mmCIF file of C-alpha atoms and ligand atoms in Angstrom:
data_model
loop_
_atom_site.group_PDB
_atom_site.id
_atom_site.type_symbol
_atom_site.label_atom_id
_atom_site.label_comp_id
_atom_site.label_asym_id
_atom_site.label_seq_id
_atom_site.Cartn_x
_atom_site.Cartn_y
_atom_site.Cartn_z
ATOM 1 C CA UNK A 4 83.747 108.466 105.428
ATOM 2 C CA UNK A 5 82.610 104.526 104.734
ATOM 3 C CA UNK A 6 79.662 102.869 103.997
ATOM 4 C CA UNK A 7 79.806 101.611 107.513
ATOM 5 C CA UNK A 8 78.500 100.689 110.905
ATOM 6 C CA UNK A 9 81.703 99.356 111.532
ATOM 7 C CA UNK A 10 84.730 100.937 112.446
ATOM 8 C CA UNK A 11 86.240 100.194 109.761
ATOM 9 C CA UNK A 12 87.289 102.779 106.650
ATOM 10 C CA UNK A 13 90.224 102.234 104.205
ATOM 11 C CA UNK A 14 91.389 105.452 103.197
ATOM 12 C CA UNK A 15 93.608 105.863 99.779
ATOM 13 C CA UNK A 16 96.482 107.772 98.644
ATOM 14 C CA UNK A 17 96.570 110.450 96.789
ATOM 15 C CA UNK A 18 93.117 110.432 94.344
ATOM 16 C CA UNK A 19 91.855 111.673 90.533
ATOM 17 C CA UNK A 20 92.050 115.261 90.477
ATOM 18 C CA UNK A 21 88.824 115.013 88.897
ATOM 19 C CA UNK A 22 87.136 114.035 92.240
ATOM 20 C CA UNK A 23 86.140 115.505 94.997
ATOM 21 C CA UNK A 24 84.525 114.741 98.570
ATOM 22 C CA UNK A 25 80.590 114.977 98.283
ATOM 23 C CA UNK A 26 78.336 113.858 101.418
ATOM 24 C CA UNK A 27 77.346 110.277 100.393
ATOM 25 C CA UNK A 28 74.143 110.306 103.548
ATOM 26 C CA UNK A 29 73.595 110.582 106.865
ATOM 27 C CA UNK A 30 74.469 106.439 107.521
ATOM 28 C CA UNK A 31 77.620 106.843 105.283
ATOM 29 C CA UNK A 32 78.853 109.926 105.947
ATOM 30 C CA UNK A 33 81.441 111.580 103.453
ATOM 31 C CA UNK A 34 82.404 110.344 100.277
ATOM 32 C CA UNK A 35 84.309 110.486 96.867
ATOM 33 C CA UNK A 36 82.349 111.328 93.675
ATOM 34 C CA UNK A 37 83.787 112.084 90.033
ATOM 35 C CA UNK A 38 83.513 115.618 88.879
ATOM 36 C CA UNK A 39 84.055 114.853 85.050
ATOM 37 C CA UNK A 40 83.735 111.516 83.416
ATOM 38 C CA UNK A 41 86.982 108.902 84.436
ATOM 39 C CA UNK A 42 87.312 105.546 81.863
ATOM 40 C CA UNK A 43 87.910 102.062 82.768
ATOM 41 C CA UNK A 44 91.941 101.762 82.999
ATOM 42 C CA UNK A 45 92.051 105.022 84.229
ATOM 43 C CA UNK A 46 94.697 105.095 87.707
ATOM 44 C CA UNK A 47 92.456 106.951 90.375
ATOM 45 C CA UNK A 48 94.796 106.614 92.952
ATOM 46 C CA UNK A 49 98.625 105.918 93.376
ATOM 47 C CA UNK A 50 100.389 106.270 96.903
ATOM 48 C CA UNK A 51 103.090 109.152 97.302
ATOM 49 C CA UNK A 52 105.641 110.842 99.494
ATOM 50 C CA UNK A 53 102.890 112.644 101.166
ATOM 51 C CA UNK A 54 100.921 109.884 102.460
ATOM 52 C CA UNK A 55 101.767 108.947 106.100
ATOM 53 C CA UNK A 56 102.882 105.564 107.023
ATOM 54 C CA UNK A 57 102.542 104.296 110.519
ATOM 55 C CA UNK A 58 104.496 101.031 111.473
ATOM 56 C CA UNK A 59 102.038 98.661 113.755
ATOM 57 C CA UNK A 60 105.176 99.043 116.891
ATOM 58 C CA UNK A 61 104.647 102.687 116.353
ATOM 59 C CA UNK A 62 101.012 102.373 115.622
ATOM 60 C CA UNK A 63 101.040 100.722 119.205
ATOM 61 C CA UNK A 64 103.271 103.301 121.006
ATOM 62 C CA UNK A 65 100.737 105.914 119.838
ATOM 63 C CA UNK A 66 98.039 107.252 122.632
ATOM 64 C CA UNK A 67 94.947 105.088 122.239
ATOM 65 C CA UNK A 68 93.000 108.687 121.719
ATOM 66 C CA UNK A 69 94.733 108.654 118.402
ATOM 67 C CA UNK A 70 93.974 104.825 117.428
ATOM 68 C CA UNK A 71 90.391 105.421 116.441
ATOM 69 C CA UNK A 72 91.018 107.940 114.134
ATOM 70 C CA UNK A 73 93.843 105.853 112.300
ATOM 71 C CA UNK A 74 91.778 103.026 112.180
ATOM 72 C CA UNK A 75 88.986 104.542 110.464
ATOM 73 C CA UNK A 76 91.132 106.726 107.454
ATOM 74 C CA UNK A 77 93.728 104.219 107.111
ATOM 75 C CA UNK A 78 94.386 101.283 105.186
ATOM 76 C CA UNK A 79 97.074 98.557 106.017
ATOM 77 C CA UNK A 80 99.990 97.309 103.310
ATOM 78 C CA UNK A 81 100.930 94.033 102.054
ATOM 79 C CA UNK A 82 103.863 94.784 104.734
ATOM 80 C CA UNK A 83 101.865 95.646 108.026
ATOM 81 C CA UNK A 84 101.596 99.388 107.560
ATOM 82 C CA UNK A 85 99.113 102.075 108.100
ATOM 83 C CA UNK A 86 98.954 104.760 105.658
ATOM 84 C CA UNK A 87 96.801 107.555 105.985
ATOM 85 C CA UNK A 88 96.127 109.835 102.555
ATOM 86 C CA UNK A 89 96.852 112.787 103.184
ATOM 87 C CA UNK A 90 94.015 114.110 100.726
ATOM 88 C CA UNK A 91 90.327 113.208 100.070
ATOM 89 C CA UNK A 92 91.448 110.080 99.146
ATOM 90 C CA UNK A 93 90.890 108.668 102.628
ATOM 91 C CA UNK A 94 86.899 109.303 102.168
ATOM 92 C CA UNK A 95 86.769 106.255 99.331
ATOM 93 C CA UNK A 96 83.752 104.619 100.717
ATOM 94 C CA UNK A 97 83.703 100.559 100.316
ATOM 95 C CA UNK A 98 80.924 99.129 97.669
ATOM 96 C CA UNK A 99 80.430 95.277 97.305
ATOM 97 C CA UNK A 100 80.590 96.059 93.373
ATOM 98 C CA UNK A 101 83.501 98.976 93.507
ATOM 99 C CA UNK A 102 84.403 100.926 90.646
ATOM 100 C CA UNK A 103 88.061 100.985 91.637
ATOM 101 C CA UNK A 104 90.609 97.933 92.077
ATOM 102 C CA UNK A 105 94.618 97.304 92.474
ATOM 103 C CA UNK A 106 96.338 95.390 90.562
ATOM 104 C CA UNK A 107 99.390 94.157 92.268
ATOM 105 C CA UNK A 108 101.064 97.943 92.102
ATOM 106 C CA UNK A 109 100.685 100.552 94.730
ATOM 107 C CA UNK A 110 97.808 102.369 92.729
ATOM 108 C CA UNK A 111 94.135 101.530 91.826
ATOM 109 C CA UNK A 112 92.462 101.816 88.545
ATOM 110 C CA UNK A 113 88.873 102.547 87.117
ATOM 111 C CA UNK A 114 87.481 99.029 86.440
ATOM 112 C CA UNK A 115 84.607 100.208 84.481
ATOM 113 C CA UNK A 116 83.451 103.512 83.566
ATOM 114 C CA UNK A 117 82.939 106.028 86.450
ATOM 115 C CA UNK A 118 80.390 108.977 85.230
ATOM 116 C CA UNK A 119 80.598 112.632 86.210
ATOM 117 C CA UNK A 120 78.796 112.395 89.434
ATOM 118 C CA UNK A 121 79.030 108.627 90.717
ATOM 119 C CA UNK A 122 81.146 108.174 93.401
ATOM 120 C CA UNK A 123 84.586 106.054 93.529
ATOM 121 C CA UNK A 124 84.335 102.719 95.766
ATOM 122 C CA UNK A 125 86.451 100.024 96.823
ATOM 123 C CA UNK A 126 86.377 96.559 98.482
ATOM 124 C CA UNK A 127 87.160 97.636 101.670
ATOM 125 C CA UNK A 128 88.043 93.376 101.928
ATOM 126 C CA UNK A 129 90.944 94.112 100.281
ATOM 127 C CA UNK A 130 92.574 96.525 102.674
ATOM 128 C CA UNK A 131 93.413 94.071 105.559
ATOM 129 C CA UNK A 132 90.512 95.496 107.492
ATOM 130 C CA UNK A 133 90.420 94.265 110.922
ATOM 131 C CA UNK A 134 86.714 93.228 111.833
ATOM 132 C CA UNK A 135 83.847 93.028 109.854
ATOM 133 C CA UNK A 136 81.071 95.561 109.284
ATOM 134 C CA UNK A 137 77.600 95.494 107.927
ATOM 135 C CA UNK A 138 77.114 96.876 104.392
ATOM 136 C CA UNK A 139 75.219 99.815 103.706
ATOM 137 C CA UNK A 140 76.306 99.874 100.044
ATOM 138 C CA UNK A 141 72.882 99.251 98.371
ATOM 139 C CA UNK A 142 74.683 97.205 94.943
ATOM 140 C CA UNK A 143 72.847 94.493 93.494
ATOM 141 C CA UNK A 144 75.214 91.833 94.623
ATOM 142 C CA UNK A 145 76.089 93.422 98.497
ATOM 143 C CA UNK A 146 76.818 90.881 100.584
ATOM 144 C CA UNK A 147 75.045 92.295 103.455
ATOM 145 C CA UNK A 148 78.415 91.848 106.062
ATOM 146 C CA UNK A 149 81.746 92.179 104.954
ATOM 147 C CA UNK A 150 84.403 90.179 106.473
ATOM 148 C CA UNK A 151 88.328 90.456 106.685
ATOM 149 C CA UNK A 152 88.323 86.792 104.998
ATOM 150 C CA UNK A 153 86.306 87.552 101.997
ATOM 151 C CA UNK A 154 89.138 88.307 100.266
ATOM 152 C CA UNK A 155 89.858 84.902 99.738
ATOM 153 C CA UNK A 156 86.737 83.985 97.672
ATOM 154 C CA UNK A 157 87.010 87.542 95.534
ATOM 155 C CA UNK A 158 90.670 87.733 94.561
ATOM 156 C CA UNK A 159 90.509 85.515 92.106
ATOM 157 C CA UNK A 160 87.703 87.718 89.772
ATOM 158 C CA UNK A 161 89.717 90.742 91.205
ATOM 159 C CA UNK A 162 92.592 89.885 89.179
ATOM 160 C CA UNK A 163 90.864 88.792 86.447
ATOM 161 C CA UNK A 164 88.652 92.550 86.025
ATOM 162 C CA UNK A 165 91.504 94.586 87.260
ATOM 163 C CA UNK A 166 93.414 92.554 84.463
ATOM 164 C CA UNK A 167 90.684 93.544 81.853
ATOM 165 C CA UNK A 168 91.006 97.453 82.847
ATOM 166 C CA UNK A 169 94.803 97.523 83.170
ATOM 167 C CA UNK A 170 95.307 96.576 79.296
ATOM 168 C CA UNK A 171 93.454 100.052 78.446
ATOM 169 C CA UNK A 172 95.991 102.141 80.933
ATOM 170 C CA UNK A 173 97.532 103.253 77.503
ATOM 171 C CA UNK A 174 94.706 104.383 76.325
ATOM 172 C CA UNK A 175 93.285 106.785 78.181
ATOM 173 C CA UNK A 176 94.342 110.170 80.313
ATOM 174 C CA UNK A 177 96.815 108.778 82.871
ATOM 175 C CA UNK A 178 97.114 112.307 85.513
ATOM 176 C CA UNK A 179 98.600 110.041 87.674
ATOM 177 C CA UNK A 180 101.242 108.571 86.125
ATOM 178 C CA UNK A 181 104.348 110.652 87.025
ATOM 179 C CA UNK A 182 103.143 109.463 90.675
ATOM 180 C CA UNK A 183 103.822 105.052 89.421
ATOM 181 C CA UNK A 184 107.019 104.499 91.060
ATOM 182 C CA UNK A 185 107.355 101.400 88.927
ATOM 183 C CA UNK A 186 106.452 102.367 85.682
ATOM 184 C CA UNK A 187 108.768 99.545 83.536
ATOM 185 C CA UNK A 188 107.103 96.701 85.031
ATOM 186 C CA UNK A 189 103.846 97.895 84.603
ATOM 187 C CA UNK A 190 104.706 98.760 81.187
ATOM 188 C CA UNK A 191 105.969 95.108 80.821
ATOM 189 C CA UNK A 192 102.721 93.677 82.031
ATOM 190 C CA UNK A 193 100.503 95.768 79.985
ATOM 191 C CA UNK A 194 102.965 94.420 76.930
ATOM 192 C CA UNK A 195 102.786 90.866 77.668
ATOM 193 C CA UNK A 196 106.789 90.548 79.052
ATOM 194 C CA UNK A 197 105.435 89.785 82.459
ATOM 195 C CA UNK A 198 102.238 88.922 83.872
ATOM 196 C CA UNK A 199 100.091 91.380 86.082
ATOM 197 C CA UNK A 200 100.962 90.417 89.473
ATOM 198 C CA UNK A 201 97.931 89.575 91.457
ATOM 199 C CA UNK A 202 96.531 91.450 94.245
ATOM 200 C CA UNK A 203 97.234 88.917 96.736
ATOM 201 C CA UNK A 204 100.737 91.353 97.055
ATOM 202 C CA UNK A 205 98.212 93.245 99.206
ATOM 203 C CA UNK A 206 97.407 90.935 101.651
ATOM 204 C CA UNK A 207 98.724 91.095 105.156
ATOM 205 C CA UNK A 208 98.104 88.817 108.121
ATOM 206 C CA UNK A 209 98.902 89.778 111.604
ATOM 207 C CA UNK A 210 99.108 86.006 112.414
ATOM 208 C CA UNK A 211 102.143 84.922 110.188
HETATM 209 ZN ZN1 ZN B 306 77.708 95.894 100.199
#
């Protein structure tokens, strides 16, 4: 699963096919790695019918044997929700320099160049976790702990490389694509007819 101590693990939606789940080590437990060589701009995950959604009154109404489990493989929406991938996708382990980011769309994309064997991260900041964790993730700039509020200082270079990557969507080998429910708008902010809406869209607080 994460990178974690923490009980905290963001799963995603449905993943690359060119993936699959590889043991990560014994303090990290399972993770994602690329089988074949994925580009910058490349969409490595977008949500779909078969992911589950759990609404926080049912999350609550569910037998507290269950709760651990959810909180570990899911992720929470802009909107409240859990969603639990139904495939590997729920193994993405979080990195303080990821290789993966959302724009404001339900999907992620390669931000730089994933090679046939390194695995797929996230920011597990930017999945509405719920408590912090210490950081096993061993990049050059890990920030030792990662907190539910470090979104706020990160979002800002977020959109600004997930900005970068998303102009070369048209250029590379888009498997995924038939899963982008909106694929005009995206189209219109890769053209320049409307911005690239920030990943803020993702946030959720419990409190407002
Ligand atoms: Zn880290």
């Amino acid at each position: 699963m994460s990178v974690l101590t923490g009980s905290s693990s963001r799963g995603r939606r449905v993943i690359h096919p060119d993936t699959e789940l590889r043991a990560v080590d014994p303090r990290v437990g399972m993770g994602v790695a690329a089988t074949s060589r994925i580009p910058k701009g490349t969409i490595t995950w977008a949500r779909d019918a078969l992911d589950l959604g759990v609404s926080r009154a049912d999350f609550r109404r569910l037998p507290e044997l269950f709760r651990p489990g959810l909180r570990k493989y899911t992720y929470i929406t802009g909107a409240g929700e859990y969603v639990l991938c139904w495939d590997h996708g729920r193994y993405l382990t979080h990195s303080c320099e990821p290789t993966c980011i959302s724009p404001g769309y339900d999907f992620e994309i390669a931000i730089r160049d994933i090679e046939a064997g390194d695995e797929l991260t996230g920011d597990y900041a930017i999945y509405n976790i719920e408590s912090g964790f210490d950081c096993l993730c061993g990049a050059g700039r890990c920030r030792g702990r990662v907190e539910p509020q470090d979104r706020l200082g990160l979002v800002d270079r977020w959109d600004q490389v997930v900005r970068d990557a998303l102009f070369l969507l048209p250029t590379v080998t888009q498997p995924l694509w038939p899963l982008v429910g909106n694929q005009a708008a995206v189209a219109d902010s890769i053209a320049g007819r409307a911005g690239v809406p920030s990943c803020r869209v993702h946030f959720f607080d419990p409190d407002d």
